[in-house]
Amino acid sequence: MSGSSTRFFLTTLGCRLNEAEISTWSRQIEGQGHRVVHSPEDAQVMVVNTCAVTSEASRKSRKFVGGIHRRNPEAKLVVTGCYSQLDPERAAAQAGVDLIVGNDDKERLIDLVGERLDVHSMPDAAAEPQGHHAFRDARTRAFIKVQDGCRNRCTFCIVTIARGTERSRTIDELVSEIELLVNRGYQEVVLTGVHLGGYGSDLGTDLKTLVRAVLARTKVRRLRLSSLEPWDLPADFWELWDDPRLMPHLHLPLQSGSDTVIKRMARRCTTAAYRELVRNLRQHIPGFTLTTDLIVGFPGETEDEWAESLAFAREIGFAHMHIFSYSVREGTTAARMKGQLTGDIKRRRSKEMHALAREMKSEYLARYAGTAR
């Protein structure tokens, strides 16, 4: 593949952060004079960014890697992401896999592909990259990874192990990338990270400073924040929305509306603190929209705790909820907890919470009927 442009196919499973990484690699590939194609059959190199948030996600990642190889067995196959980070030997042993790239080396993935798989750039083409400029959302919305890793140790989560310690990109680097995207025609930028609220802890800065810098130093038309842990927001965080380019939406994972369950999850936010935070945000941000994540059937969750969770979710009133039935993930503290619930109980509770979520979403949409946002 040396001496000519190489065709890359990029695909991902899992979180928005994985999508942000795919988008970054796409831009790097074209900056080196290669091309991004949208079908594995057309590719010479295929890159799969895997997920391992649950045991089922790992199983799906293995199946997906096998399926991609069967669609184009002649192409070089690169596997990265949390599944290959947690189980690199198994991932490397899959048929057709040519290269495993750990999460710590993701920033160098394209360079590593060039070094180890004999993929070289064409300098003359690199000056003015042509073709596709991004992964699916070309010229509309770009996901920007601002940090990686997490210091939190929620008992159900394997991602903190897979992603490692917190590492932030500098404000100057991020501002330059966003301005480049704006000049290419992107209308919206989404800042994302494993622990977005922990941005800058290793650089002596914070997320609020980053957001202010992006709004002040770029011409981005719309800026959005991805998932944020509620305990990461300072009391005056709402001040950022004085600039209308910051979209009035936050995704604040609740995970449970029962304080005793929250404690077993090792989450650092009580329902009282969550309630006060939401009250403050709604008071100061016009049209504020709140979405969340919630786990049903966590180990040991009693009927009383489940009722508390339902009642608290109803009290807060979410515009949308991502609802997950608890799934045992080997390697986490929760997997070793007593009181693992049956599938029947989890399915019943999931059905109840989904019904509530639909009701709250309908109420939210009804409030804005006939308006444009």
C-alpha positions as a Markdown table, in Angstrom:
| # | Residue | x | y | z |
|---|---|---|---|---|
| 1 | Met | 0.0 | 0.0 | 0.0 |
| 2 | Ser | 3.0 | 2.3 | 0.0 |
| 3 | Gly | 3.3 | 5.0 | -2.6 |
| 4 | Ser | -0.4 | 5.5 | -3.2 |
| 5 | Ser | -3.5 | 6.7 | -1.4 |
| 6 | Thr | -5.0 | 4.1 | 1.0 |
| 7 | Arg | -8.8 | 3.6 | 1.5 |
| 8 | Phe | -9.9 | 3.4 | 5.2 |
| 9 | Phe | -13.2 | 2.2 | 6.6 |
| 10 | Leu | -13.9 | 3.4 | 10.1 |
| 11 | Thr | -16.6 | 2.1 | 12.4 |
| 12 | Thr | -17.5 | 2.1 | 16.0 |
| 13 | Leu | -19.7 | 0.6 | 18.7 |
| 14 | Gly | -20.6 | 2.2 | 22.0 |
| 15 | Cys | -20.3 | 5.7 | 23.3 |
| 16 | Arg | -20.1 | 9.2 | 21.9 |
| 17 | Leu | -16.4 | 9.3 | 22.8 |
| 18 | Asn | -15.8 | 6.4 | 20.4 |
| 19 | Glu | -17.6 | 8.5 | 17.7 |
| 20 | Ala | -15.4 | 11.5 | 18.5 |
| 21 | Glu | -12.3 | 9.4 | 18.1 |
| 22 | Ile | -13.6 | 8.0 | 14.7 |
| 23 | Ser | -14.2 | 11.6 | 13.5 |
| 24 | Thr | -10.7 | 12.7 | 14.6 |
| 25 | Trp | -9.1 | 9.7 | 12.8 |
| 26 | Ser | -11.1 | 10.5 | 9.7 |
| 27 | Arg | -9.6 | 14.0 | 9.6 |
| 28 | Gln | -6.1 | 12.7 | 10.2 |
| 29 | Ile | -6.4 | 10.1 | 7.5 |
| 30 | Glu | -7.4 | 12.7 | 4.9 |
| 31 | Gly | -4.7 | 15.1 | 6.2 |
| 32 | Gln | -2.2 | 12.5 | 5.2 |
| 33 | Gly | -3.6 | 12.1 | 1.7 |
| 34 | His | -5.6 | 8.9 | 2.2 |
| 35 | Arg | -9.4 | 8.4 | 1.8 |
| 36 | Val | -12.2 | 7.4 | 4.1 |
| 37 | Val | -14.8 | 5.1 | 2.4 |
| 38 | His | -18.2 | 4.2 | 3.7 |
| 39 | Ser | -18.2 | 0.5 | 3.0 |
| 40 | Pro | -15.9 | -2.2 | 4.3 |
| 41 | Glu | -15.9 | -3.8 | 0.9 |
| 42 | Asp | -14.2 | -0.7 | -0.6 |
| 43 | Ala | -11.5 | -0.5 | 2.1 |
| 44 | Gln | -7.8 | -1.6 | 2.2 |
| 45 | Val | -7.7 | -0.9 | 6.0 |
| 46 | Met | -10.6 | -1.3 | 8.3 |
| 47 | Val | -10.6 | 0.2 | 11.9 |
| 48 | Val | -13.1 | -1.0 | 14.5 |
| 49 | Asn | -13.5 | 1.0 | 17.7 |
| 50 | Thr | -14.9 | -1.5 | 20.2 |
| 51 | Cys | -17.0 | -1.2 | 23.4 |
| 52 | Ala | -17.0 | -3.2 | 26.7 |
| 53 | Val | -19.3 | -1.3 | 28.9 |
| 54 | Thr | -21.2 | -4.5 | 29.6 |
| 55 | Ser | -20.4 | -8.2 | 29.0 |
| 56 | Glu | -23.0 | -8.1 | 26.2 |
| 57 | Ala | -21.1 | -5.2 | 24.6 |
| 58 | Ser | -17.9 | -7.2 | 24.6 |
| 59 | Arg | -19.7 | -10.1 | 23.0 |
| 60 | Lys | -21.2 | -7.8 | 20.3 |
| 61 | Ser | -17.7 | -6.3 | 19.7 |
| 62 | Arg | -16.2 | -9.8 | 19.1 |
| 63 | Lys | -19.1 | -10.7 | 16.7 |
| 64 | Phe | -18.8 | -7.3 | 14.9 |
| 65 | Val | -15.1 | -7.7 | 14.3 |
| 66 | Gly | -15.7 | -11.2 | 12.9 |
| 67 | Gly | -18.4 | -9.9 | 10.6 |
| 68 | Ile | -16.3 | -7.0 | 9.3 |
| 69 | His | -13.5 | -9.4 | 8.5 |
| 70 | Arg | -15.8 | -11.7 | 6.5 |
| 71 | Arg | -17.1 | -8.8 | 4.5 |
| 72 | Asn | -13.5 | -8.0 | 3.3 |
| 73 | Pro | -11.0 | -10.7 | 4.3 |
| 74 | Glu | -8.3 | -9.1 | 2.1 |
| 75 | Ala | -8.3 | -5.8 | 4.0 |
| 76 | Lys | -6.0 | -5.1 | 6.9 |
| 77 | Leu | -8.1 | -5.1 | 10.1 |
| 78 | Val | -7.3 | -2.9 | 13.1 |
| 79 | Val | -9.1 | -3.3 | 16.4 |
| 80 | Thr | -9.0 | -0.8 | 19.2 |
| 81 | Gly | -11.3 | 0.4 | 22.0 |
| 82 | Cys | -12.3 | -0.9 | 25.4 |
| 83 | Tyr | -13.0 | -4.5 | 24.4 |
| 84 | Ser | -9.5 | -5.0 | 22.9 |
| 85 | Gln | -8.0 | -3.0 | 25.9 |
| 86 | Leu | -9.5 | -5.4 | 28.5 |
| 87 | Asp | -9.0 | -8.6 | 26.5 |
| 88 | Pro | -6.2 | -7.9 | 24.0 |
| 89 | Glu | -5.1 | -11.6 | 23.6 |
| 90 | Arg | -8.6 | -12.7 | 22.7 |
| 91 | Ala | -9.1 | -9.8 | 20.4 |
| 92 | Ala | -5.7 | -10.4 | 18.7 |
| 93 | Ala | -6.5 | -14.1 | 18.2 |
| 94 | Gln | -9.7 | -13.4 | 16.1 |
| 95 | Ala | -9.5 | -14.3 | 12.5 |
| 96 | Gly | -8.2 | -11.5 | 10.3 |
| 97 | Val | -7.0 | -9.1 | 13.0 |
| 98 | Asp | -3.7 | -7.5 | 12.0 |
| 99 | Leu | -3.2 | -4.9 | 14.7 |
| 100 | Ile | -4.5 | -4.2 | 18.2 |
| 101 | Val | -4.2 | -0.6 | 19.4 |
| 102 | Gly | -4.6 | 0.0 | 23.1 |
| 103 | Asn | -6.6 | 3.0 | 24.5 |
| 104 | Asp | -3.4 | 4.7 | 25.6 |
| 105 | Asp | -2.2 | 4.7 | 22.0 |
| 106 | Lys | -5.4 | 5.9 | 20.3 |
| 107 | Glu | -3.9 | 9.4 | 19.7 |
| 108 | Arg | -1.3 | 7.7 | 17.6 |
| 109 | Leu | -3.5 | 5.2 | 15.9 |
| 110 | Ile | -3.1 | 6.4 | 12.3 |
| 111 | Asp | 0.6 | 6.7 | 12.7 |
| 112 | Leu | 0.8 | 3.2 | 14.2 |
| 113 | Val | -1.2 | 1.9 | 11.2 |
| 114 | Gly | 1.3 | 3.5 | 8.9 |
| 115 | Glu | 4.3 | 2.1 | 10.8 |
| 116 | Arg | 3.2 | -1.4 | 11.3 |
| 117 | Leu | 1.0 | -2.1 | 8.3 |
| 118 | Asp | 3.0 | -0.4 | 5.6 |
| 119 | Val | 0.5 | 2.4 | 5.0 |
| 120 | His | 2.2 | 5.6 | 3.9 |
| 121 | Ser | 0.9 | 9.0 | 3.0 |
| 122 | Met | 1.2 | 11.0 | -0.2 |
| 123 | Pro | 2.7 | 14.4 | 0.8 |
| 124 | Asp | 1.4 | 16.2 | -2.3 |
| 125 | Ala | -2.1 | 15.1 | -1.6 |
| 126 | Ala | -1.9 | 15.9 | 2.1 |
| 127 | Ala | -1.7 | 19.6 | 1.4 |
| 128 | Glu | -5.3 | 19.8 | 0.2 |
| 129 | Pro | -7.2 | 16.7 | 1.4 |
| 130 | Gln | -10.2 | 15.7 | -0.7 |
| 131 | Gly | -13.2 | 13.4 | -0.3 |
| 132 | His | -15.1 | 12.8 | 2.9 |
| 133 | His | -14.2 | 15.1 | 5.7 |
| 134 | Ala | -15.8 | 13.3 | 8.6 |
| 135 | Phe | -17.7 | 10.3 | 9.9 |
| 136 | Arg | -21.4 | 10.5 | 8.9 |
| 137 | Asp | -22.2 | 14.0 | 10.4 |
| 138 | Ala | -19.9 | 15.7 | 7.8 |
| 139 | Arg | -20.1 | 19.5 | 8.0 |
| 140 | Thr | -23.0 | 19.5 | 10.5 |
| 141 | Arg | -22.0 | 18.2 | 13.9 |
| 142 | Ala | -18.5 | 17.3 | 15.1 |
| 143 | Phe | -17.7 | 15.4 | 18.3 |
| 144 | Ile | -14.5 | 16.6 | 19.9 |
| 145 | Lys | -12.8 | 14.4 | 22.6 |
| 146 | Val | -11.4 | 16.9 | 25.2 |
| 147 | Gln | -10.2 | 14.3 | 27.7 |
| 148 | Asp | -9.8 | 10.6 | 28.4 |
| 149 | Gly | -9.8 | 8.5 | 31.5 |
| 150 | Cys | -11.8 | 8.7 | 34.7 |
| 151 | Arg | -11.0 | 9.1 | 38.5 |
| 152 | Asn | -14.5 | 7.9 | 39.5 |
| 153 | Arg | -15.0 | 4.4 | 40.7 |
| 154 | Cys | -18.6 | 3.6 | 40.2 |
| 155 | Thr | -19.1 | 0.0 | 41.3 |
| 156 | Phe | -20.9 | -1.0 | 38.0 |
| 157 | Cys | -18.5 | 0.6 | 35.6 |
| 158 | Ile | -15.6 | -1.1 | 33.8 |
| 159 | Val | -14.8 | 1.9 | 31.6 |
| 160 | Thr | -12.6 | 3.5 | 34.2 |
| 161 | Ile | -10.4 | 0.5 | 34.1 |
| 162 | Ala | -10.4 | 0.3 | 30.3 |
| 163 | Arg | -9.7 | 4.0 | 29.8 |
| 164 | Gly | -7.1 | 4.5 | 32.5 |
| 165 | Thr | -6.1 | 7.8 | 34.3 |
| 166 | Glu | -7.4 | 11.2 | 33.3 |
| 167 | Arg | -5.6 | 12.9 | 30.4 |
| 168 | Ser | -6.8 | 16.3 | 29.1 |
| 169 | Arg | -6.0 | 18.1 | 25.8 |
| 170 | Thr | -4.9 | 21.7 | 26.1 |
| 171 | Ile | -7.3 | 24.5 | 25.5 |
| 172 | Asp | -5.1 | 26.0 | 22.7 |
| 173 | Glu | -5.1 | 22.6 | 20.9 |
| 174 | Leu | -8.9 | 22.3 | 21.2 |
| 175 | Val | -9.6 | 25.8 | 20.1 |
| 176 | Ser | -7.5 | 25.4 | 17.0 |
| 177 | Glu | -9.2 | 22.1 | 16.1 |
| 178 | Ile | -12.7 | 23.6 | 16.6 |
| 179 | Glu | -11.8 | 26.7 | 14.5 |
| 180 | Leu | -10.6 | 24.5 | 11.7 |
| 181 | Leu | -13.9 | 22.6 | 11.8 |
| 182 | Val | -15.9 | 25.8 | 11.8 |
| 183 | Asn | -13.9 | 27.0 | 8.7 |
| 184 | Arg | -14.8 | 23.7 | 7.0 |
| 185 | Gly | -18.5 | 24.3 | 7.5 |
| 186 | Tyr | -19.4 | 22.5 | 10.7 |
| 187 | Gln | -22.4 | 24.1 | 12.5 |
| 188 | Glu | -22.2 | 22.4 | 15.9 |
| 189 | Val | -19.5 | 21.0 | 18.1 |
| 190 | Val | -20.1 | 18.6 | 21.0 |
| 191 | Leu | -17.4 | 18.4 | 23.7 |
| 192 | Thr | -17.1 | 14.9 | 25.0 |
| 193 | Gly | -14.9 | 12.8 | 27.3 |
| 194 | Val | -15.0 | 9.7 | 29.6 |
| 195 | His | -15.2 | 12.1 | 32.5 |
| 196 | Leu | -16.0 | 15.4 | 30.9 |
| 197 | Gly | -16.5 | 17.2 | 34.2 |
| 198 | Gly | -12.9 | 16.3 | 35.1 |
| 199 | Tyr | -11.5 | 18.1 | 32.2 |
| 200 | Gly | -8.3 | 20.0 | 33.1 |
| 201 | Ser | -7.6 | 18.4 | 36.4 |
| 202 | Asp | -4.2 | 17.4 | 35.1 |
| 203 | Leu | -3.5 | 20.8 | 33.5 |
| 204 | Gly | -4.5 | 23.2 | 36.2 |
| 205 | Thr | -7.7 | 24.3 | 34.5 |
| 206 | Asp | -11.4 | 23.1 | 34.3 |
| 207 | Leu | -14.3 | 22.6 | 32.0 |
| 208 | Lys | -15.8 | 26.0 | 32.6 |
| 209 | Thr | -12.6 | 27.7 | 31.5 |
| 210 | Leu | -12.5 | 25.5 | 28.4 |
| 211 | Val | -16.1 | 26.4 | 27.4 |
| 212 | Arg | -15.5 | 30.1 | 27.9 |
| 213 | Ala | -12.4 | 29.9 | 25.7 |
| 214 | Val | -14.2 | 28.0 | 22.9 |
| 215 | Leu | -17.0 | 30.6 | 22.9 |
| 216 | Ala | -14.7 | 33.5 | 23.0 |
| 217 | Arg | -12.0 | 32.4 | 20.6 |
| 218 | Thr | -14.0 | 30.5 | 17.9 |
| 219 | Lys | -17.0 | 31.3 | 15.7 |
| 220 | Val | -18.8 | 28.0 | 16.4 |
| 221 | Arg | -22.5 | 28.6 | 15.9 |
| 222 | Arg | -23.7 | 25.9 | 18.4 |
| 223 | Leu | -21.7 | 24.3 | 21.3 |
| 224 | Arg | -23.0 | 21.4 | 23.2 |
| 225 | Leu | -21.8 | 19.4 | 26.2 |
| 226 | Ser | -22.1 | 15.6 | 26.4 |
| 227 | Ser | -22.7 | 13.6 | 29.6 |
| 228 | Leu | -21.6 | 15.3 | 32.8 |
| 229 | Glu | -21.6 | 13.8 | 36.3 |
| 230 | Pro | -23.8 | 16.0 | 38.5 |
| 231 | Trp | -21.2 | 16.4 | 41.2 |
| 232 | Asp | -18.8 | 18.0 | 38.8 |
| 233 | Leu | -20.8 | 21.2 | 38.2 |
| 234 | Pro | -19.9 | 24.2 | 40.3 |
| 235 | Ala | -22.7 | 26.4 | 41.8 |
| 236 | Asp | -22.2 | 29.1 | 39.1 |
| 237 | Phe | -22.0 | 26.8 | 36.1 |
| 238 | Trp | -25.2 | 28.2 | 34.7 |
| 239 | Glu | -23.4 | 31.4 | 33.9 |
| 240 | Leu | -22.0 | 29.8 | 30.8 |
| 241 | Trp | -25.4 | 30.0 | 29.2 |
| 242 | Asp | -25.2 | 33.8 | 29.1 |
| 243 | Asp | -23.9 | 33.0 | 25.6 |
| 244 | Pro | -26.8 | 31.7 | 23.6 |
| 245 | Arg | -24.5 | 29.6 | 21.4 |
| 246 | Leu | -24.2 | 27.1 | 24.2 |
| 247 | Met | -27.2 | 24.8 | 23.8 |
| 248 | Pro | -29.5 | 24.8 | 26.9 |
| 249 | His | -29.3 | 21.0 | 27.4 |
| 250 | Leu | -27.4 | 18.8 | 29.9 |
| 251 | His | -27.3 | 15.1 | 30.2 |
| 252 | Leu | -26.8 | 14.4 | 34.0 |
| 253 | Pro | -26.7 | 10.7 | 34.8 |
| 254 | Leu | -28.8 | 9.9 | 37.8 |
| 255 | Gln | -28.5 | 6.0 | 37.7 |
| 256 | Ser | -30.9 | 5.6 | 40.6 |
| 257 | Gly | -33.4 | 7.7 | 42.5 |
| 258 | Ser | -32.8 | 5.9 | 45.8 |
| 259 | Asp | -30.0 | 7.2 | 48.0 |
| 260 | Thr | -29.2 | 3.7 | 49.4 |
| 261 | Val | -28.8 | 2.3 | 45.9 |
| 262 | Ile | -26.7 | 5.4 | 44.9 |
| 263 | Lys | -24.4 | 4.7 | 47.9 |
| 264 | Arg | -23.9 | 1.0 | 46.8 |
| 265 | Met | -23.1 | 2.4 | 43.3 |
| 266 | Ala | -20.4 | 4.6 | 44.9 |
| 267 | Arg | -21.8 | 7.6 | 43.2 |
| 268 | Arg | -21.0 | 10.9 | 44.8 |
| 269 | Cys | -24.3 | 12.7 | 44.6 |
| 270 | Thr | -27.4 | 12.4 | 46.7 |
| 271 | Thr | -31.0 | 12.9 | 45.5 |
| 272 | Ala | -31.2 | 16.1 | 47.5 |
| 273 | Ala | -28.1 | 17.5 | 45.8 |
| 274 | Tyr | -29.3 | 16.4 | 42.4 |
| 275 | Arg | -32.7 | 18.1 | 43.1 |
| 276 | Glu | -31.1 | 21.3 | 44.1 |
| 277 | Leu | -28.7 | 21.3 | 41.1 |
| 278 | Val | -31.6 | 20.9 | 38.7 |
| 279 | Arg | -33.7 | 23.5 | 40.4 |
| 280 | Asn | -30.8 | 26.0 | 40.1 |
| 281 | Leu | -30.2 | 25.2 | 36.4 |
| 282 | Arg | -33.9 | 25.5 | 35.5 |
| 283 | Gln | -34.1 | 28.8 | 37.4 |
| 284 | His | -31.2 | 30.4 | 35.5 |
| 285 | Ile | -31.2 | 28.8 | 32.0 |
| 286 | Pro | -34.3 | 29.6 | 29.8 |
| 287 | Gly | -35.7 | 26.5 | 28.1 |
| 288 | Phe | -33.3 | 24.2 | 29.9 |
| 289 | Thr | -33.6 | 20.5 | 28.8 |
| 290 | Leu | -32.5 | 17.7 | 31.1 |
| 291 | Thr | -31.8 | 14.1 | 30.1 |
| 292 | Thr | -30.4 | 11.3 | 32.1 |
| 293 | Asp | -29.2 | 7.6 | 32.5 |
| 294 | Leu | -30.9 | 5.2 | 34.9 |
| 295 | Ile | -30.1 | 1.6 | 35.8 |
| 296 | Val | -32.9 | -0.7 | 36.9 |
| 297 | Gly | -32.4 | -3.9 | 38.9 |
| 298 | Phe | -29.1 | -3.0 | 40.5 |
| 299 | Pro | -27.9 | -5.7 | 42.9 |
| 300 | Gly | -29.9 | -5.7 | 46.2 |
| 301 | Glu | -32.5 | -3.2 | 44.9 |
| 302 | Thr | -35.6 | -3.7 | 47.0 |
| 303 | Glu | -39.2 | -3.0 | 46.1 |
| 304 | Asp | -39.0 | 0.1 | 48.4 |
| 305 | Glu | -35.8 | 1.3 | 46.7 |
| 306 | Trp | -37.4 | 0.8 | 43.3 |
| 307 | Ala | -40.4 | 2.8 | 44.3 |
| 308 | Glu | -38.1 | 5.6 | 45.5 |
| 309 | Ser | -36.4 | 5.6 | 42.1 |
| 310 | Leu | -39.6 | 5.8 | 40.2 |
| 311 | Ala | -40.9 | 8.6 | 42.4 |
| 312 | Phe | -37.8 | 10.7 | 42.1 |
| 313 | Ala | -37.6 | 10.3 | 38.4 |
| 314 | Arg | -41.2 | 11.5 | 38.2 |
| 315 | Glu | -40.5 | 14.4 | 40.5 |
| 316 | Ile | -37.5 | 15.6 | 38.4 |
| 317 | Gly | -39.3 | 15.3 | 35.1 |
| 318 | Phe | -36.8 | 14.3 | 32.4 |
| 319 | Ala | -37.2 | 15.1 | 28.7 |
| 320 | His | -35.6 | 11.8 | 27.9 |
| 321 | Met | -34.1 | 8.8 | 29.7 |
| 322 | His | -31.6 | 6.2 | 28.7 |
| 323 | Ile | -32.7 | 3.2 | 30.7 |
| 324 | Phe | -30.5 | 0.2 | 31.3 |
| 325 | Ser | -31.3 | -3.1 | 33.0 |
| 326 | Tyr | -28.3 | -3.9 | 35.2 |
| 327 | Ser | -26.0 | -6.5 | 33.6 |
| 328 | Val | -23.2 | -8.2 | 35.5 |
| 329 | Arg | -19.8 | -7.0 | 34.2 |
| 330 | Glu | -16.9 | -9.2 | 35.4 |
| 331 | Gly | -14.1 | -7.1 | 36.9 |
| 332 | Thr | -16.4 | -4.7 | 38.6 |
| 333 | Thr | -17.3 | -4.5 | 42.3 |
| 334 | Ala | -21.1 | -4.8 | 41.6 |
| 335 | Ala | -20.5 | -8.1 | 39.9 |
| 336 | Arg | -19.5 | -9.5 | 43.3 |
| 337 | Met | -22.3 | -8.0 | 45.3 |
| 338 | Lys | -25.0 | -10.2 | 46.9 |
| 339 | Gly | -28.6 | -9.8 | 45.9 |
| 340 | Gln | -28.3 | -10.2 | 42.1 |
| 341 | Leu | -31.9 | -9.8 | 40.8 |
| 342 | Thr | -33.7 | -12.2 | 38.4 |
| 343 | Gly | -34.3 | -11.3 | 34.8 |
| 344 | Asp | -38.0 | -11.2 | 35.4 |
| 345 | Ile | -37.7 | -8.5 | 38.1 |
| 346 | Lys | -35.4 | -6.4 | 35.9 |
| 347 | Arg | -37.7 | -6.7 | 32.9 |
| 348 | Arg | -40.7 | -5.7 | 34.9 |
| 349 | Arg | -38.9 | -2.7 | 36.4 |
| 350 | Ser | -37.5 | -1.7 | 33.0 |
| 351 | Lys | -41.0 | -1.8 | 31.6 |
| 352 | Glu | -42.3 | 0.5 | 34.4 |
| 353 | Met | -39.5 | 3.0 | 34.0 |
| 354 | His | -39.9 | 3.1 | 30.2 |
| 355 | Ala | -43.6 | 3.8 | 30.6 |
| 356 | Leu | -42.7 | 6.7 | 32.9 |
| 357 | Ala | -40.1 | 7.9 | 30.5 |
| 358 | Arg | -42.5 | 8.0 | 27.6 |
| 359 | Glu | -45.0 | 9.9 | 29.7 |
| 360 | Met | -42.5 | 12.5 | 30.7 |
| 361 | Lys | -41.2 | 12.9 | 27.2 |
| 362 | Ser | -44.7 | 13.5 | 25.9 |
| 363 | Glu | -45.3 | 16.2 | 28.6 |
| 364 | Tyr | -42.0 | 17.8 | 27.7 |
| 365 | Leu | -42.8 | 17.9 | 24.0 |
| 366 | Ala | -46.3 | 19.2 | 24.6 |
| 367 | Arg | -44.8 | 22.3 | 26.4 |
| 368 | Tyr | -43.0 | 23.3 | 23.2 |
| 369 | Ala | -45.7 | 22.4 | 20.7 |
| 370 | Gly | -45.9 | 25.1 | 18.0 |
| 371 | Thr | -42.5 | 26.7 | 18.9 |
| 372 | Ala | -39.1 | 26.6 | 17.1 |
| 373 | Arg | -35.9 | 26.0 | 19.1 |
